[in-house]
mmCIF file of C-alpha atoms in Angstrom:
data_model
loop_
_atom_site.group_PDB
_atom_site.id
_atom_site.type_symbol
_atom_site.label_atom_id
_atom_site.label_comp_id
_atom_site.label_asym_id
_atom_site.label_seq_id
_atom_site.Cartn_x
_atom_site.Cartn_y
_atom_site.Cartn_z
ATOM 1 C CA MET Z 1 143.704 -19.332 73.049
ATOM 2 C CA LYS Z 2 141.049 -18.599 75.676
ATOM 3 C CA ALA Z 3 142.289 -15.021 76.043
ATOM 4 C CA SER Z 4 142.152 -14.555 72.268
ATOM 5 C CA ILE Z 5 138.555 -15.766 72.123
ATOM 6 C CA ILE Z 6 137.529 -13.427 74.945
ATOM 7 C CA SER Z 7 139.269 -10.543 73.169
ATOM 8 C CA LEU Z 8 137.452 -11.288 69.918
ATOM 9 C CA LEU Z 9 134.103 -11.477 71.696
ATOM 10 C CA SER Z 10 134.788 -8.166 73.425
ATOM 11 C CA CYS Z 11 135.647 -6.525 70.103
ATOM 12 C CA ALA Z 12 132.437 -7.866 68.587
ATOM 13 C CA LEU Z 13 130.384 -6.466 71.456
ATOM 14 C CA VAL Z 14 132.032 -3.064 71.171
ATOM 15 C CA ALA Z 15 131.541 -3.061 67.403
ATOM 16 C CA SER Z 16 127.831 -3.706 67.875
ATOM 17 C CA GLN Z 17 127.695 -0.599 70.075
ATOM 18 C CA VAL Z 18 129.958 1.546 67.866
ATOM 19 C CA TYR Z 19 127.820 1.192 64.757
ATOM 20 C CA ALA Z 20 124.537 1.509 66.578
ATOM 21 C CA HIS Z 21 122.210 4.452 66.129
ATOM 22 C CA SER Z 22 118.505 4.984 66.366
ATOM 23 C CA MET Z 23 115.560 6.329 64.480
ATOM 24 C CA MET Z 24 111.817 5.982 64.333
ATOM 25 C CA THR Z 25 111.142 2.972 62.121
ATOM 26 C CA VAL Z 26 107.330 2.696 62.187
ATOM 27 C CA PRO Z 27 106.014 4.790 60.596
ATOM 28 C CA ARG Z 28 108.722 5.445 58.026
ATOM 29 C CA GLY Z 29 110.661 8.669 58.601
ATOM 30 C CA ARG Z 30 111.576 11.324 56.077
ATOM 31 C CA GLY Z 31 115.169 10.071 55.973
ATOM 32 C CA ASN Z 32 118.027 11.908 54.320
ATOM 33 C CA VAL Z 33 121.008 11.332 52.065
ATOM 34 C CA GLU Z 34 123.645 13.430 53.824
ATOM 35 C CA TRP Z 35 123.370 11.521 57.096
ATOM 36 C CA TRP Z 36 122.677 8.019 55.709
ATOM 37 C CA GLY Z 37 119.074 8.112 56.819
ATOM 38 C CA THR Z 38 119.672 9.084 60.437
ATOM 39 C CA CYS Z 39 119.969 12.472 62.123
ATOM 40 C CA ALA Z 40 122.280 12.747 65.144
ATOM 41 C CA SER Z 41 123.190 16.030 66.810
ATOM 42 C CA GLY Z 42 126.596 14.594 67.700
ATOM 43 C CA PHE Z 43 127.365 14.265 64.004
ATOM 44 C CA GLY Z 44 126.166 17.706 62.975
ATOM 45 C CA CYS Z 45 122.497 17.080 62.178
ATOM 46 C CA HIS Z 46 120.582 19.355 64.531
ATOM 47 C CA GLY Z 47 116.934 18.718 63.703
ATOM 48 C CA PRO Z 48 114.193 19.402 64.349
ATOM 49 C CA CYS Z 49 113.716 16.738 61.667
ATOM 50 C CA ASP Z 50 115.975 14.340 59.824
ATOM 51 C CA SER Z 51 115.505 16.439 56.688
ATOM 52 C CA LYS Z 52 114.031 19.815 55.810
ATOM 53 C CA ARG Z 53 110.371 20.200 54.977
ATOM 54 C CA SER Z 54 111.249 21.009 51.360
ATOM 55 C CA LYS Z 55 112.928 17.588 51.043
ATOM 56 C CA SER Z 56 110.105 15.602 52.601
ATOM 57 C CA PRO Z 57 109.057 12.581 50.526
ATOM 58 C CA ILE Z 58 105.407 13.623 50.942
ATOM 59 C CA LEU Z 59 106.267 16.452 48.518
ATOM 60 C CA ASN Z 60 108.923 14.799 46.374
ATOM 61 C CA ASP Z 61 108.281 11.059 46.172
ATOM 62 C CA PRO Z 62 105.134 9.997 44.284
ATOM 63 C CA THR Z 63 105.566 6.455 45.663
ATOM 64 C CA TYR Z 64 105.589 7.634 49.301
ATOM 65 C CA PRO Z 65 102.825 5.797 51.232
ATOM 66 C CA VAL Z 66 100.895 8.779 52.579
ATOM 67 C CA GLN Z 67 98.982 7.916 55.744
ATOM 68 C CA THR Z 68 95.702 9.648 56.481
ATOM 69 C CA ILE Z 69 94.898 10.013 60.178
ATOM 70 C CA ARG Z 70 92.162 11.683 62.227
ATOM 71 C CA ARG Z 71 92.182 13.919 65.264
ATOM 72 C CA GLY Z 72 91.918 11.706 68.338
ATOM 73 C CA ASP Z 73 93.391 8.617 66.646
ATOM 74 C CA THR Z 74 95.858 6.572 68.679
ATOM 75 C CA LEU Z 75 99.009 5.809 66.691
ATOM 76 C CA THR Z 76 101.598 3.148 67.496
ATOM 77 C CA ILE Z 77 105.134 4.518 67.124
ATOM 78 C CA SER Z 78 108.084 2.110 67.026
ATOM 79 C CA TRP Z 79 111.866 2.230 66.889
ATOM 80 C CA GLN Z 80 114.600 -0.389 67.160
ATOM 81 C CA ARG Z 81 116.765 -0.424 70.288
ATOM 82 C CA PHE Z 82 119.893 -0.738 68.111
ATOM 83 C CA ASN Z 83 122.034 -2.060 70.986
ATOM 84 C CA HIS Z 84 121.740 1.060 73.131
ATOM 85 C CA PRO Z 85 120.117 1.425 76.563
ATOM 86 C CA GLY Z 86 118.515 4.303 78.363
ATOM 87 C CA GLY Z 87 117.124 7.732 77.703
ATOM 88 C CA PHE Z 88 113.816 9.293 76.790
ATOM 89 C CA VAL Z 89 111.675 9.649 73.673
ATOM 90 C CA ARG Z 90 109.570 12.726 72.997
ATOM 91 C CA LEU Z 91 106.817 12.755 70.397
ATOM 92 C CA ALA Z 92 105.260 16.006 69.191
ATOM 93 C CA MET Z 93 103.049 16.868 66.203
ATOM 94 C CA VAL Z 94 102.630 20.185 64.411
ATOM 95 C CA PRO Z 95 101.212 21.391 61.081
ATOM 96 C CA PHE Z 96 103.540 20.458 58.207
ATOM 97 C CA GLU Z 97 104.319 24.088 57.347
ATOM 98 C CA GLU Z 98 105.817 24.541 60.845
ATOM 99 C CA SER Z 99 108.015 21.452 60.750
ATOM 100 C CA ASP Z 100 111.296 23.338 60.193
ATOM 101 C CA ASP Z 101 110.689 25.295 63.403
ATOM 102 C CA TRP Z 102 112.071 23.986 66.703
ATOM 103 C CA ALA Z 103 109.867 26.393 68.641
ATOM 104 C CA ALA Z 104 106.703 24.859 67.191
ATOM 105 C CA PHE Z 105 107.568 21.341 68.358
ATOM 106 C CA ASN Z 106 108.777 22.555 71.753
ATOM 107 C CA ALA Z 107 105.522 24.430 72.313
ATOM 108 C CA ALA Z 108 103.287 21.484 71.390
ATOM 109 C CA ASN Z 109 100.770 21.063 74.224
ATOM 110 C CA ALA Z 110 100.015 17.412 73.458
ATOM 111 C CA ALA Z 111 103.561 16.000 73.449
ATOM 112 C CA LYS Z 112 104.140 12.432 74.643
ATOM 113 C CA PHE Z 113 107.201 11.463 76.726
ATOM 114 C CA SER Z 114 108.291 7.878 77.348
ATOM 115 C CA CYS Z 115 111.360 5.824 78.135
ATOM 116 C CA TYR Z 116 113.518 4.849 75.161
ATOM 117 C CA GLU Z 117 113.422 1.222 76.305
ATOM 118 C CA SER Z 118 109.641 1.123 76.279
ATOM 119 C CA ASN Z 119 108.514 -2.467 75.616
ATOM 120 C CA CYS Z 120 112.085 -3.529 74.783
ATOM 121 C CA GLY Z 121 115.422 -4.295 76.418
ATOM 122 C CA PRO Z 122 118.678 -6.226 76.080
ATOM 123 C CA ASP Z 123 118.605 -9.695 74.527
ATOM 124 C CA ASP Z 124 120.278 -11.162 77.615
ATOM 125 C CA PRO Z 125 119.351 -9.402 80.889
ATOM 126 C CA ASN Z 126 122.244 -11.214 82.574
ATOM 127 C CA ASP Z 127 124.881 -9.785 80.210
ATOM 128 C CA SER Z 128 126.645 -7.188 82.363
ATOM 129 C CA TYR Z 129 129.672 -6.507 80.128
ATOM 130 C CA PHE Z 130 128.526 -2.885 79.666
ATOM 131 C CA GLY Z 131 126.716 -2.687 83.003
ATOM 132 C CA HIS Z 132 123.431 -3.960 84.386
ATOM 133 C CA MET Z 133 120.790 -4.271 81.637
ATOM 134 C CA ASN Z 134 123.047 -2.416 79.175
ATOM 135 C CA GLY Z 135 123.855 -5.326 76.877
ATOM 136 C CA PRO Z 136 123.166 -5.630 73.137
ATOM 137 C CA GLY Z 137 119.651 -6.009 71.844
ATOM 138 C CA ASP Z 138 117.974 -4.955 68.614
ATOM 139 C CA GLY Z 139 114.361 -5.483 69.555
ATOM 140 C CA LEU Z 140 111.491 -3.199 68.635
ATOM 141 C CA CYS Z 141 110.582 -0.524 71.206
ATOM 142 C CA SER Z 142 107.223 1.233 71.059
ATOM 143 C CA THR Z 143 104.755 3.637 72.569
ATOM 144 C CA SER Z 144 101.460 5.213 71.570
ATOM 145 C CA PHE Z 145 100.603 8.773 70.553
ATOM 146 C CA THR Z 146 97.218 10.471 70.306
ATOM 147 C CA VAL Z 147 96.683 12.869 67.403
ATOM 148 C CA PRO Z 148 96.005 16.304 68.967
ATOM 149 C CA ARG Z 149 92.468 17.643 68.824
ATOM 150 C CA ASP Z 150 93.705 21.134 67.913
ATOM 151 C CA LEU Z 151 95.510 19.982 64.765
ATOM 152 C CA PRO Z 152 93.691 21.228 61.641
ATOM 153 C CA ASP Z 153 93.019 19.191 58.509
ATOM 154 C CA GLY Z 154 95.947 19.036 56.111
ATOM 155 C CA LYS Z 155 99.531 17.845 56.229
ATOM 156 C CA ALA Z 156 101.048 17.355 59.690
ATOM 157 C CA THR Z 157 104.441 16.269 60.980
ATOM 158 C CA LEU Z 158 105.262 13.968 63.887
ATOM 159 C CA GLN Z 159 108.688 14.529 65.467
ATOM 160 C CA TRP Z 160 110.506 11.728 67.331
ATOM 161 C CA ILE Z 161 113.486 12.621 69.546
ATOM 162 C CA TRP Z 162 115.693 10.275 71.538
ATOM 163 C CA TYR Z 163 117.876 11.880 74.198
ATOM 164 C CA GLY Z 164 119.761 10.731 77.300
ATOM 165 C CA GLY Z 165 120.905 7.435 75.733
ATOM 166 C CA GLY Z 166 124.107 5.723 76.763
ATOM 167 C CA VAL Z 167 127.033 3.381 76.135
ATOM 168 C CA TYR Z 168 128.662 5.615 73.529
ATOM 169 C CA TYR Z 169 131.308 3.812 71.452
ATOM 170 C CA GLY Z 170 131.363 0.961 73.923
ATOM 171 C CA GLN Z 171 131.942 3.234 76.937
ATOM 172 C CA PRO Z 172 129.447 2.309 79.681
ATOM 173 C CA GLU Z 173 129.584 5.722 81.404
ATOM 174 C CA ALA Z 174 129.408 7.834 78.248
ATOM 175 C CA GLY Z 175 126.219 9.316 76.831
ATOM 176 C CA PHE Z 176 125.704 10.889 73.441
ATOM 177 C CA GLY Z 177 123.681 13.505 71.589
ATOM 178 C CA GLU Z 178 120.110 13.485 70.395
ATOM 179 C CA TYR Z 179 118.647 11.636 67.422
ATOM 180 C CA TYR Z 180 115.718 13.001 65.396
ATOM 181 C CA THR Z 181 113.208 11.520 62.974
ATOM 182 C CA CYS Z 182 110.078 13.063 61.465
ATOM 183 C CA THR Z 183 107.262 11.550 59.490
ATOM 184 C CA ASP Z 184 104.480 13.328 57.618
ATOM 185 C CA TYR Z 185 100.784 12.530 57.605
ATOM 186 C CA VAL Z 186 97.568 13.958 56.237
ATOM 187 C CA VAL Z 187 95.023 14.832 58.921
ATOM 188 C CA GLN Z 188 91.411 14.556 57.852
ATOM 189 C CA GLY Z 189 88.444 14.761 60.216
ATOM 190 C CA GLY Z 190 88.067 12.933 63.494
ATOM 191 C CA SER Z 191 87.320 14.741 66.745
ATOM 192 C CA ASP Z 192 85.901 18.242 66.461
ATOM 193 C CA LEU Z 193 88.666 20.772 65.886
ATOM 194 C CA VAL Z 194 89.285 23.019 68.896
ATOM 195 C CA PRO Z 195 91.260 26.304 68.956
ATOM 196 C CA ARG Z 196 94.973 25.772 69.219
ATOM 197 C CA GLY Z 197 96.133 25.631 72.818
ATOM 198 C CA SER Z 198 92.601 25.888 74.201
ATOM 199 C CA LEU Z 199 92.868 22.561 76.033
ATOM 200 C CA GLY Z 200 95.877 23.649 78.069
ATOM 201 C CA ASP Z 201 98.707 21.308 78.967
ATOM 202 C CA GLN Z 202 97.922 17.923 77.411
ATOM 203 C CA ARG Z 203 101.418 16.426 77.706
ATOM 204 C CA VAL Z 204 101.593 12.756 78.669
ATOM 205 C CA TRP Z 205 104.329 10.963 80.628
ATOM 206 C CA GLN Z 206 104.901 7.186 80.454
ATOM 207 C CA GLY Z 207 107.635 5.903 82.761
ATOM 208 C CA GLY Z 208 109.016 2.407 83.276
ATOM 209 C CA ASP Z 209 111.726 0.773 81.149
ATOM 210 C CA ALA Z 210 113.717 -2.461 81.018
ATOM 211 C CA SER Z 211 115.727 -1.472 84.103
ATOM 212 C CA ASN Z 212 112.783 0.032 86.001
ATOM 213 C CA PRO Z 213 109.647 -1.931 85.064
ATOM 214 C CA GLY Z 214 106.411 -0.848 86.672
ATOM 215 C CA THR Z 215 107.833 2.487 87.838
ATOM 216 C CA ASP Z 216 107.455 6.135 86.871
ATOM 217 C CA VAL Z 217 111.105 6.691 85.865
ATOM 218 C CA CYS Z 218 113.627 5.870 83.140
ATOM 219 C CA LYS Z 219 117.337 5.129 83.191
ATOM 220 C CA TYR Z 220 119.317 7.838 81.399
ATOM 221 C CA TRP Z 221 122.820 9.160 80.768
ATOM 222 C CA SER Z 222 124.163 12.711 80.862
ATOM 223 C CA SER Z 223 120.913 14.648 80.638
ATOM 224 C CA ASN Z 224 117.158 14.350 80.852
ATOM 225 C CA ARG Z 225 116.680 17.602 78.939
ATOM 226 C CA ILE Z 226 116.537 18.403 75.236
ATOM 227 C CA GLU Z 227 119.521 20.656 74.444
ATOM 228 C CA PHE Z 228 119.152 23.190 77.229
ATOM 229 C CA VAL Z 229 121.460 26.146 77.693
ATOM 230 C CA GLY Z 230 122.347 27.808 80.978
ATOM 231 C CA LYS Z 231 124.859 28.180 83.791
ATOM 232 C CA ALA Z 232 126.555 25.368 85.652
ATOM 233 C CA ALA Z 233 123.917 23.674 87.796
ATOM 234 C CA GLU Z 234 125.511 24.874 91.044
ATOM 235 C CA PHE Z 235 124.936 28.482 89.975
ATOM 236 C CA GLU Z 236 121.676 27.942 88.109
ATOM 237 C CA TRP Z 237 119.879 26.480 91.112
ATOM 238 C CA GLY Z 238 121.754 28.253 93.902
ATOM 239 C CA SER Z 239 124.247 26.755 96.324
ATOM 240 C CA GLY Z 240 122.763 23.854 98.243
ATOM 241 C CA SER Z 241 119.247 24.477 96.983
ATOM 242 C CA ARG Z 242 118.988 21.321 94.921
ATOM 243 C CA GLN Z 243 120.695 17.969 95.135
ATOM 244 C CA MET Z 244 122.763 17.171 92.048
ATOM 245 C CA LYS Z 245 121.634 14.223 89.936
ATOM 246 C CA LYS Z 246 124.077 11.478 89.021
ATOM 247 C CA ARG Z 247 125.715 11.591 85.600
ATOM 248 C CA PHE Z 248 123.728 8.535 84.732
ATOM 249 C CA GLY Z 249 121.131 6.695 86.730
ATOM 250 C CA ARG Z 250 117.466 6.143 87.157
ATOM 251 C CA GLY Z 251 116.617 9.770 87.684
ATOM 252 C CA VAL Z 252 113.286 11.500 87.876
ATOM 253 C CA ARG Z 253 110.897 12.224 85.061
ATOM 254 C CA SER Z 254 112.258 13.972 82.026
ATOM 255 C CA ASP Z 255 112.957 17.583 82.985
ATOM 256 C CA VAL Z 256 111.419 18.610 79.679
ATOM 257 C CA TYR Z 257 108.135 17.139 80.868
ATOM 258 C CA VAL Z 258 108.405 18.622 84.353
ATOM 259 C CA ASN Z 259 109.455 22.068 83.147
ATOM 260 C CA ALA Z 260 108.686 22.361 79.441
ATOM 261 C CA HIS Z 261 108.854 26.149 79.470
ATOM 262 C CA SER Z 262 112.630 25.978 80.039
ATOM 263 C CA VAL Z 263 113.236 24.405 76.618
ATOM 264 C CA ASP Z 264 115.723 26.319 74.508
ATOM 265 C CA ASN Z 265 114.012 27.647 71.376
ATOM 266 C CA THR Z 266 117.160 29.092 69.802
ATOM 267 C CA HIS Z 267 118.189 26.091 67.663
#
């Protein structure tokens, strides 16, 4: 009987991981029908947004609650943990008409990078079934984002990406692909508009997650890059020139933050 109960509990824990996913929840994303509201690269949805610009509710839904923001405003962006640990979140904002273009988001000078488990974590820190601090938990994670000063008045799109997350289908050592959500705003006024790119590199890094509080790093699986292409690391960096990172672990800052110019723009 005891073995049966343990087996049932294990199945329930795995199920909570299997059906988990993630998306930006505050503010509301564009959403989509084809992918049941979410957009995961592992399931064939390759961004840069969860739906195309032409299908955005800001154009097609008269009941959509359009939010008006100003340059320099600080926005609070939230997402549910959905039972998964680890990884990074990147936030980037571009004019609405550029929101189907990966290159535009990747080139954004004012992108914000944070840990996925920012202000959130597992419900029970002592639950080690899937590894240390990898247990279930559906709490709200969050970070802040400052509206760029070089963003002109008009419609604008905020892109949310989660990458480097782990515990795929209940497998503690397995990571999975990226998830994307976009939301659309109207920018009106605020700080004086400056020429695009004139402020230089304005990217912001915020480290420290449930497993590494008060530090400058995040726990991640598989990769700390957004869909890079290239040679095997041993050949890309030269033999012995760089120590290999673990498949999953605490790692250094997101490579996309450290070396943004290496981002693949060929999506």
